[in-house]
Amino acid sequence: MKFLCLDCDEPMKLASTEGPDEGSLTVTFRCPECGFRVAMLTNPFETQMVRSLGVKVGGRTVPAEPFEHLRSTMANPRADAFAGGADPETGPGCPFAATVNAQAPAEPASVAWTVDAEARIERIPEFIRPMARRAIERYAQGKGYATITDAVLDEARSTFGM
């Protein structure tokens, strides 16, 4: 994937990267001809999805190797398992690939939920429930609550504007 400047029809060059900050990543590109800048911002879920798909941001710099995907998914690979192949040439690679492909940050310790609060969160549609749960837990941790109760849910709901 490349970003093209619509005015100049030139591929944009990487200007800067920031993050990941709480899972979000910001990448800024600049047109070398006219100087137009554009920023790409990923949310934590997009960053995790890219990481889990094994996408190499910045494109391929070396030709594909036999069983490349299999090698990358092996739990405990032996160093000599695929010996005999020539080492591919290494290039500069993507300047922010290490940022995106770095280990996911450790999950913060979750707060306890009361039975009533658990029952209430179960009424949220299944596809959005994990995101809602994390948002409520972050809210409770930010406010210093040790347990999520119905009152905390009401407070979070009013804060989120729902």
Backbone as ProteinMPNN parsed JSONL, in Angstrom:
{"seq_chain_A": "MKFLCLDCDEPMKLASTEGPDEGSLTVTFRCPECGFRVAMLTNPFETQMVRSLGVKVGGRTVPAEPFEHLRSTMANPRADAFAGGADPETGPGCPFAATVNAQAPAEPASVAWTVDAEARIERIPEFIRPMARRAIERYAQGKGYATITDAVLDEARSTFGM", "coords_chain_A": {"N_chain_A": [[0.856, -1.159, 0.0], [0.526, 2.194, -0.824], [0.735, 5.718, -0.28], [-0.436, 8.237, -2.307], [0.191, 11.491, -3.534], [-2.396, 13.542, -4.466], [-2.293, 15.876, -5.987], [0.299, 15.982, -7.123], [0.788, 13.423, -7.997], [2.714, 11.768, -6.943], [4.479, 9.282, -5.057], [4.125, 9.307, -1.553], [6.481, 10.006, 1.057], [7.776, 8.52, 4.041], [7.474, 10.431, 6.949], [7.349, 10.656, 9.798], [6.932, 8.681, 12.817], [4.847, 7.727, 15.533], [4.286, 6.184, 18.623], [3.672, 2.716, 19.53], [1.061, 4.109, 21.41], [-0.779, 3.335, 24.038], [-1.652, 1.317, 22.398], [-2.345, 2.568, 20.016], [-1.19, 3.833, 16.879], [0.608, 6.281, 15.125], [1.355, 7.432, 11.958], [3.115, 9.517, 9.858], [3.127, 10.891, 6.625], [4.8, 12.507, 3.857], [4.657, 14.514, 0.939], [7.204, 14.525, -1.443], [7.402, 16.399, -3.466], [5.479, 18.632, -3.291], [5.207, 18.995, -0.582], [2.929, 18.385, 0.862], [1.241, 16.944, 3.631], [0.136, 13.958, 5.27], [-1.551, 12.082, 7.758], [-1.71, 8.859, 9.207], [-3.693, 7.166, 11.402], [-3.995, 4.564, 13.656], [-6.304, 2.68, 15.556], [-6.274, 0.891, 18.735], [-7.4, -1.637, 18.195], [-7.177, -1.967, 15.431], [-4.404, -1.883, 15.176], [-3.728, -4.202, 16.625], [-5.034, -6.093, 15.018], [-3.596, -5.922, 12.604], [-1.125, -6.754, 13.563], [-1.774, -9.374, 14.419], [-2.441, -10.61, 12.036], [-0.044, -10.864, 10.871], [0.982, -9.039, 9.11], [3.414, -7.359, 7.271], [4.364, -4.259, 7.613], [5.034, -1.823, 5.218], [5.785, -3.293, 3.073], [7.234, -5.997, 1.087], [10.672, -6.69, 1.247], [12.436, -8.586, 0.494], [12.648, -11.54, -1.566], [10.047, -14.067, -1.435], [10.386, -16.903, 0.704], [10.625, -20.52, 0.665], [8.054, -22.141, 2.472], [7.7, -20.007, 4.216], [5.61, -18.841, 5.733], [4.923, -21.011, 7.368], [7.294, -21.341, 8.821], [7.272, -18.996, 10.337], [5.17, -19.415, 12.066], [5.775, -21.494, 13.743], [6.047, -22.885, 16.972], [8.326, -23.638, 18.577], [10.873, -23.376, 16.89], [13.535, -25.207, 15.343], [16.875, -24.251, 14.992], [18.371, -25.346, 12.896], [16.494, -26.481, 11.243], [15.636, -25.652, 8.707], [17.992, -25.473, 7.361], [20.53, -24.834, 4.934], [19.468, -23.256, 2.998], [20.079, -20.23, 1.207], [21.002, -17.146, 2.735], [18.743, -14.471, 2.61], [19.077, -11.27, 1.001], [19.495, -8.505, 3.099], [17.688, -5.592, 3.643], [17.1, -2.068, 4.282], [14.506, -2.077, 5.199], [11.219, -1.491, 6.587], [10.791, 1.537, 8.275], [9.114, 1.776, 10.514], [8.226, -0.728, 11.127], [9.101, -2.291, 13.266], [7.894, -1.035, 15.358], [5.168, -1.551, 14.958], [5.137, -4.341, 14.846], [6.047, -5.088, 17.3], [5.925, -6.714, 20.513], [2.701, -7.138, 21.931], [1.395, -4.825, 24.294], [1.32, -5.582, 27.8], [-1.689, -6.731, 29.249], [-3.611, -4.653, 31.34], [-4.245, -5.141, 34.848], [-7.405, -6.44, 35.487], [-10.467, -5.088, 36.827], [-12.715, -6.113, 39.452], [-16.014, -7.464, 38.917], [-19.375, -7.006, 39.881], [-22.11, -9.317, 40.424], [-24.55, -8.312, 39.496], [-23.666, -6.263, 37.781], [-22.269, -7.784, 35.892], [-24.415, -9.248, 34.811], [-25.764, -7.183, 33.636], [-23.941, -6.252, 31.702], [-23.971, -8.376, 29.987], [-26.203, -7.97, 28.487], [-25.501, -6.316, 26.467], [-24.929, -6.209, 22.956], [-23.264, -9.022, 21.501], [-21.135, -8.659, 19.645], [-20.014, -6.199, 20.25], [-19.529, -6.249, 22.906], [-16.927, -7.051, 24.124], [-15.324, -4.758, 23.615], [-16.809, -2.769, 24.9], [-16.677, -3.718, 27.51], [-13.901, -3.495, 28.045], [-13.626, -0.712, 27.829], [-15.219, 0.184, 29.947], [-13.854, -0.997, 32.087], [-11.373, 0.354, 31.875], [-12.286, 2.922, 32.432], [-13.199, 2.588, 35.082], [-10.783, 1.891, 36.374], [-9.359, 4.236, 35.939], [-10.798, 5.979, 37.536], [-10.269, 4.906, 39.954], [-11.759, 2.827, 41.029], [-12.279, -0.288, 42.617], [-14.077, -2.284, 42.202], [-16.555, -3.018, 39.808], [-19.713, -1.829, 39.768], [-23.356, -1.525, 39.537], [-23.753, 1.198, 39.87], [-21.307, 2.274, 39.024], [-21.426, 1.519, 36.355], [-23.614, 3.095, 35.525], [-22.519, 5.635, 35.915], [-20.347, 5.559, 34.129], [-21.749, 5.243, 31.772], [-23.136, 7.693, 31.561], [-20.955, 9.365, 31.318], [-19.83, 8.496, 28.906], [-21.791, 9.328, 27.249], [-24.173, 7.961, 26.631]], "CA_chain_A": [[0.0, 0.0, 0.0], [1.265, 3.452, -0.883], [-0.054, 6.941, -0.277], [-0.06, 9.094, -3.418], [-0.266, 12.876, -3.491], [-3.347, 13.718, -5.557], [-1.887, 17.001, -6.827], [1.565, 15.72, -7.816], [0.819, 12.021, -8.412], [3.981, 11.233, -6.461], [4.348, 8.517, -3.813], [4.536, 10.047, -0.359], [7.589, 9.424, 1.822], [7.572, 8.485, 5.484], [8.016, 11.602, 7.641], [7.576, 10.349, 11.213], [6.041, 7.714, 13.455], [4.678, 7.883, 16.973], [3.533, 5.097, 19.23], [2.26, 2.683, 19.909], [0.675, 4.716, 22.673], [-2.004, 2.63, 24.42], [-2.051, 0.492, 21.275], [-2.533, 3.36, 18.802], [0.024, 4.135, 16.144], [0.457, 7.396, 14.198], [2.391, 7.458, 10.937], [2.959, 10.717, 9.041], [3.774, 10.839, 5.323], [4.958, 13.826, 3.247], [4.928, 14.506, -0.498], [8.509, 15.139, -1.674], [7.292, 17.475, -4.451], [4.768, 19.835, -2.841], [5.273, 19.108, 0.869], [1.658, 18.041, 1.501], [1.408, 15.893, 4.635], [-1.048, 13.208, 5.673], [-1.263, 11.202, 8.898], [-2.522, 7.658, 9.342], [-3.829, 6.839, 12.816], [-4.682, 3.297, 13.895], [-6.753, 2.501, 16.931], [-5.655, -0.322, 19.281], [-7.932, -2.852, 17.582], [-6.573, -2.068, 14.107], [-2.999, -2.228, 15.381], [-3.695, -5.61, 17.016], [-5.434, -6.9, 13.873], [-2.452, -5.954, 11.694], [-0.107, -7.582, 14.217], [-2.196, -10.777, 14.46], [-2.432, -11.137, 10.673], [1.342, -11.036, 10.448], [1.26, -8.112, 8.02], [4.677, -6.646, 7.37], [4.094, -2.9, 7.168], [6.102, -1.29, 4.392], [5.965, -4.136, 1.893], [8.28, -7.018, 1.075], [11.985, -6.205, 0.816], [13.174, -9.74, -0.007], [11.726, -12.502, -2.182], [9.447, -15.057, -0.533], [11.139, -18.135, 0.898], [9.749, -21.683, 0.812], [7.482, -22.394, 3.8], [7.932, -18.815, 5.039], [4.53, -18.697, 6.713], [5.057, -22.118, 8.315], [8.419, -21.03, 9.702], [6.936, -17.917, 11.266], [4.144, -19.832, 13.022], [6.238, -22.606, 14.576], [6.187, -22.492, 18.376], [9.722, -23.796, 19.001], [11.604, -23.825, 15.705], [14.941, -25.584, 15.471], [17.7, -23.353, 14.178], [18.863, -26.042, 11.712], [15.393, -27.167, 10.571], [15.576, -25.271, 7.302], [19.364, -25.147, 6.976], [20.879, -25.142, 3.553], [19.012, -22.157, 2.143], [20.929, -19.04, 1.254], [20.417, -16.014, 3.456], [18.293, -13.419, 1.7], [19.698, -9.966, 1.228], [18.731, -7.699, 4.047], [17.629, -4.184, 3.275], [16.774, -1.204, 5.406], [13.191, -2.45, 5.718], [10.262, -0.448, 6.93], [11.304, 2.191, 9.473], [8.247, 1.66, 11.682], [7.743, -2.097, 11.26], [9.388, -2.775, 14.617], [6.896, -0.44, 16.245], [3.896, -2.249, 14.777], [5.286, -5.767, 15.087], [6.537, -5.336, 18.657], [4.998, -7.466, 21.36], [1.555, -6.39, 22.442], [1.589, -4.45, 25.693], [0.644, -6.455, 28.754], [-3.025, -6.289, 29.637], [-3.652, -4.191, 32.721], [-5.042, -5.98, 35.742], [-8.807, -6.043, 35.383], [-11.167, -4.867, 38.085], [-13.759, -7.11, 39.724], [-17.376, -7.116, 38.508], [-20.428, -7.599, 40.709], [-23.009, -10.192, 39.666], [-25.522, -7.454, 38.81], [-22.982, -5.58, 36.684], [-22.022, -8.814, 34.877], [-25.688, -9.522, 34.142], [-26.098, -6.013, 32.822], [-23.046, -6.188, 30.54], [-24.374, -9.461, 29.089], [-27.291, -7.49, 27.621], [-24.893, -5.598, 25.344], [-24.729, -7.142, 21.837], [-22.036, -9.8, 21.625], [-20.039, -8.182, 18.808], [-19.429, -4.987, 20.82], [-19.355, -6.455, 24.342], [-15.542, -6.977, 24.613], [-14.848, -3.379, 23.581], [-17.516, -2.048, 25.959], [-16.123, -4.192, 28.785], [-12.585, -2.875, 28.238], [-13.806, 0.727, 28.05], [-15.738, 0.358, 31.308], [-12.765, -1.329, 33.011], [-10.423, 1.474, 31.854], [-12.933, 4.032, 33.129], [-13.192, 2.279, 36.518], [-9.403, 1.99, 36.849], [-9.011, 5.65, 35.938], [-11.463, 6.617, 38.669], [-9.799, 4.274, 41.18], [-12.724, 1.856, 41.552], [-11.771, -1.656, 42.69], [-15.155, -3.165, 41.757], [-17.538, -2.391, 38.923], [-21.081, -2.052, 40.233], [-24.353, -0.847, 38.708], [-23.522, 2.641, 39.977], [-20.17, 2.587, 38.157], [-21.93, 1.409, 34.984], [-24.421, 4.289, 35.26], [-21.602, 6.77, 35.824], [-19.611, 5.418, 32.869], [-22.715, 5.457, 30.688], [-23.377, 9.13, 31.428], [-19.707, 9.966, 30.848], [-19.666, 8.139, 27.501], [-22.854, 9.976, 26.483], [-25.117, 6.967, 26.124]], "C_chain_A": [[0.904, 1.224, 0.0], [0.272, 4.59, -0.795], [0.47, 7.813, -1.411], [-0.606, 10.489, -3.195], [-1.177, 13.081, -4.695], [-2.932, 14.843, -6.496], [-0.677, 16.659, -7.692], [1.646, 14.325, -8.42], [2.172, 11.387, -8.078], [3.737, 10.386, -5.22], [4.87, 9.333, -2.635], [5.63, 9.274, 0.368], [7.256, 9.482, 3.309], [8.234, 9.695, 6.125], [8.303, 11.293, 9.1], [6.598, 9.287, 11.683], [5.985, 8.031, 14.937], [3.891, 6.696, 17.486], [4.296, 3.804, 19.169], [2.047, 3.25, 21.305], [-0.698, 4.18, 23.021], [-2.553, 1.844, 23.232], [-2.238, 1.246, 19.977], [-1.182, 3.703, 18.186], [-0.274, 5.285, 15.192], [1.648, 7.396, 13.255], [2.12, 8.669, 10.049], [3.771, 10.568, 7.763], [3.809, 12.245, 4.73], [5.268, 13.66, 1.768], [6.274, 15.187, -0.736], [8.452, 16.322, -2.65], [6.697, 18.747, -3.861], [4.776, 20.011, -1.324], [3.973, 18.798, 1.587], [1.879, 16.872, 2.448], [0.077, 15.23, 4.92], [-0.634, 12.276, 6.808], [-2.22, 10.026, 8.873], [-2.513, 7.295, 10.825], [-4.575, 5.521, 12.933], [-5.136, 3.265, 15.341], [-6.158, 1.189, 17.445], [-6.136, -1.607, 18.608], [-7.347, -3.051, 16.187], [-5.107, -2.465, 14.217], [-2.865, -3.704, 15.738], [-4.056, -6.508, 15.841], [-4.271, -7.026, 12.889], [-1.377, -6.869, 12.257], [-0.497, -9.063, 14.159], [-2.232, -11.409, 13.077], [-1.018, -11.361, 10.152], [1.72, -10.123, 9.294], [2.576, -7.405, 8.288], [4.443, -5.262, 6.772], [5.288, -2.392, 6.383], [6.396, -2.146, 3.176], [7.15, -5.071, 2.018], [9.578, -6.424, 0.548], [12.843, -7.337, 0.268], [12.181, -10.698, -0.65], [11.221, -13.521, -1.156], [10.319, -16.306, -0.476], [10.167, -19.304, 0.988], [9.318, -21.861, 2.268], [7.66, -21.209, 4.752], [6.864, -18.667, 6.115], [4.627, -19.787, 7.78], [6.183, -21.842, 9.311], [8.035, -19.995, 10.753], [5.929, -18.347, 12.319], [4.579, -20.979, 13.92], [6.502, -22.12, 15.991], [7.646, -22.531, 18.827], [10.549, -24.275, 17.811], [13.044, -24.203, 16.04], [15.745, -24.694, 14.543], [18.137, -24.018, 12.879], [17.754, -26.705, 10.906], [15.345, -26.852, 9.084], [16.962, -24.885, 6.788], [19.599, -25.523, 5.524], [20.438, -24.056, 2.604], [19.949, -20.977, 2.278], [20.22, -17.943, 2.026], [19.959, -14.97, 2.452], [19.03, -12.119, 2.006], [18.84, -9.182, 2.199], [18.816, -6.249, 3.629], [17.276, -3.356, 4.486], [15.408, -1.515, 5.997], [12.333, -1.237, 6.021], [10.709, 0.216, 8.227], [10.405, 2.084, 10.692], [7.676, 0.267, 11.847], [7.985, -2.637, 12.664], [8.37, -2.233, 15.606], [5.594, -1.209, 16.177], [4.016, -3.707, 15.178], [5.818, -6.098, 16.472], [5.49, -6.115, 19.445], [3.875, -6.568, 21.833], [1.81, -6.02, 23.897], [0.791, -5.372, 26.614], [-0.706, -5.861, 29.129], [-2.991, -5.8, 31.08], [-4.529, -5.116, 33.561], [-6.486, -5.503, 35.705], [-9.415, -5.885, 36.775], [-12.259, -5.916, 38.23], [-15.116, -6.567, 39.288], [-18.35, -7.758, 39.49], [-21.32, -8.446, 39.812], [-24.015, -9.362, 38.874], [-24.886, -6.748, 37.613], [-22.674, -6.556, 35.551], [-23.294, -9.113, 34.093], [-26.052, -8.373, 33.21], [-25.217, -5.927, 31.57], [-23.393, -7.28, 29.528], [-25.509, -9.045, 28.156], [-26.769, -6.68, 26.441], [-24.674, -6.6, 24.217], [-23.328, -7.75, 21.842], [-20.862, -9.224, 20.832], [-19.332, -6.959, 19.4], [-19.079, -5.157, 22.299], [-17.898, -6.39, 24.803], [-14.996, -5.55, 24.634], [-15.518, -2.556, 24.681], [-16.948, -2.427, 27.326], [-14.772, -3.528, 29.065], [-12.71, -1.384, 28.53], [-14.289, 0.995, 29.471], [-14.646, 0.051, 32.331], [-11.712, -0.217, 33.043], [-10.989, 2.669, 32.611], [-12.852, 3.807, 34.641], [-11.778, 2.391, 37.095], [-8.962, 3.443, 36.925], [-9.612, 6.402, 37.11], [-11.049, 5.999, 39.997], [-10.775, 3.291, 41.799], [-12.111, 0.458, 41.532], [-12.789, -2.649, 42.147], [-16.114, -2.38, 40.873], [-18.925, -2.815, 39.384], [-22.039, -1.387, 39.258], [-24.142, 0.665, 38.73], [-22.363, 3.076, 39.077], [-20.604, 2.516, 36.697], [-22.755, 2.632, 34.61], [-23.532, 5.516, 35.069], [-20.834, 6.742, 34.5], [-20.528, 5.718, 31.688], [-22.973, 6.945, 30.48], [-22.125, 9.845, 30.916], [-19.505, 9.711, 29.358], [-20.748, 8.766, 26.626], [-23.858, 9.006, 25.903], [-26.419, 7.033, 26.867]], "O_chain_A": [[1.903, 1.286, 0.717], [-0.887, 4.451, -1.186], [1.665, 8.1, -1.48], [-1.731, 10.656, -2.724], [-0.771, 12.821, -5.827], [-3.199, 14.765, -7.695], [-0.638, 17.014, -8.87], [2.496, 14.074, -9.275], [2.698, 10.575, -8.839], [2.878, 10.725, -4.407], [5.922, 9.966, -2.717], [5.692, 8.047, 0.301], [6.548, 10.378, 3.768], [9.411, 9.964, 5.884], [9.378, 11.626, 9.601], [5.58, 9.025, 11.043], [6.945, 8.535, 15.52], [2.934, 6.256, 16.849], [5.467, 3.798, 18.788], [2.76, 2.911, 22.249], [-1.682, 4.53, 22.371], [-3.767, 1.716, 23.073], [-2.286, 0.622, 18.918], [-0.175, 3.842, 18.881], [-1.303, 5.272, 14.517], [2.8, 7.363, 13.687], [1.01, 8.827, 9.542], [4.938, 10.176, 7.792], [2.962, 13.079, 5.05], [6.04, 12.783, 1.38], [6.477, 16.312, -0.28], [9.356, 17.156, -2.659], [7.313, 19.811, -3.915], [4.389, 21.069, -0.827], [3.907, 18.931, 2.809], [2.602, 15.929, 2.129], [-0.978, 15.858, 4.824], [0.479, 11.75, 6.824], [-3.399, 10.179, 8.555], [-1.45, 7.136, 11.426], [-5.662, 5.37, 12.377], [-4.447, 3.755, 16.236], [-5.585, 0.438, 16.656], [-5.368, -2.558, 18.466], [-7.052, -4.181, 15.799], [-4.622, -3.287, 13.439], [-1.985, -4.389, 15.215], [-3.46, -7.572, 15.673], [-3.994, -8.119, 12.395], [-0.785, -7.665, 11.527], [0.348, -9.915, 13.882], [-2.07, -12.623, 12.953], [-0.828, -11.982, 9.106], [2.677, -10.403, 8.572], [2.82, -6.916, 9.39], [4.336, -5.119, 5.554], [6.428, -2.516, 6.831], [7.19, -1.746, 2.324], [7.964, -4.952, 2.934], [9.585, -5.738, -0.474], [13.872, -7.082, -0.357], [10.996, -10.675, -0.316], [11.877, -13.795, -0.152], [10.911, -16.713, -1.476], [9.006, -19.111, 1.347], [10.134, -21.742, 3.182], [7.76, -21.399, 5.964], [7.177, -18.397, 7.275], [4.433, -19.514, 8.965], [6.032, -22.085, 10.508], [8.425, -20.103, 11.916], [5.834, -17.711, 13.369], [3.81, -21.397, 14.786], [7.109, -21.068, 16.189], [8.145, -21.561, 19.398], [10.89, -25.455, 17.731], [13.679, -23.598, 16.903], [15.321, -24.42, 13.42], [18.267, -23.341, 11.858], [18.051, -27.433, 9.959], [15.034, -27.733, 8.282], [17.084, -24.062, 5.881], [18.949, -26.411, 4.973], [20.98, -23.943, 1.505], [20.539, -20.752, 3.335], [18.995, -17.824, 1.98], [20.706, -14.62, 1.538], [19.531, -11.905, 3.11], [17.611, -9.199, 2.123], [19.889, -5.745, 3.301], [17.164, -3.881, 5.594], [15.17, -1.247, 7.175], [12.707, -0.1, 5.732], [10.984, -0.486, 9.2], [10.879, 2.281, 11.811], [6.738, 0.076, 12.621], [7.149, -3.37, 13.194], [8.026, -2.902, 16.58], [4.979, -1.493, 17.205], [3.098, -4.258, 15.786], [6.02, -7.27, 16.79], [4.317, -6.159, 19.073], [4.078, -5.384, 22.102], [2.378, -6.811, 24.65], [-0.273, -5.872, 26.247], [-0.844, -4.65, 29.304], [-2.411, -6.455, 31.945], [-5.43, -5.78, 33.05], [-6.762, -4.314, 35.869], [-8.944, -6.464, 37.753], [-12.677, -6.531, 37.248], [-15.339, -5.356, 39.292], [-18.176, -8.912, 39.884], [-21.291, -8.312, 38.589], [-24.303, -9.669, 37.717], [-25.501, -6.648, 36.551], [-22.802, -6.203, 34.379], [-23.265, -9.219, 32.867], [-26.588, -8.587, 32.122], [-25.7, -5.567, 30.497], [-23.134, -7.12, 28.335], [-25.748, -9.701, 27.142], [-27.521, -6.389, 25.512], [-24.272, -7.733, 24.481], [-22.343, -7.078, 22.147], [-19.72, -9.288, 21.287], [-18.168, -6.711, 19.084], [-18.407, -4.304, 22.88], [-17.63, -5.725, 25.803], [-14.284, -5.172, 25.565], [-14.864, -1.735, 25.324], [-16.759, -1.57, 28.19], [-14.522, -3.057, 30.174], [-11.99, -0.85, 29.374], [-13.82, 1.927, 30.124], [-14.522, 0.755, 33.333], [-11.209, 0.123, 34.114], [-10.267, 3.349, 33.341], [-12.486, 4.711, 35.391], [-11.598, 2.928, 38.187], [-8.271, 3.838, 37.864], [-9.014, 7.349, 37.622], [-11.427, 6.499, 41.056], [-10.641, 2.948, 42.974], [-11.493, 0.064, 40.543], [-12.421, -3.729, 41.685], [-16.439, -1.227, 41.156], [-19.262, -3.999, 39.39], [-21.618, -0.765, 38.282], [-24.333, 1.334, 37.714], [-22.432, 4.127, 38.441], [-20.201, 3.353, 35.889], [-22.619, 3.156, 33.505], [-23.764, 6.33, 34.176], [-20.69, 7.767, 33.834], [-20.123, 6.368, 30.725], [-23.022, 7.409, 29.341], [-22.224, 10.818, 30.168], [-19.061, 10.597, 28.628], [-20.643, 8.743, 25.399], [-24.345, 9.211, 24.791], [-27.336, 6.267, 26.574]]}, "name": "protein", "num_of_chains": 1, "seq": "MKFLCLDCDEPMKLASTEGPDEGSLTVTFRCPECGFRVAMLTNPFETQMVRSLGVKVGGRTVPAEPFEHLRSTMANPRADAFAGGADPETGPGCPFAATVNAQAPAEPASVAWTVDAEARIERIPEFIRPMARRAIERYAQGKGYATITDAVLDEARSTFGM"}
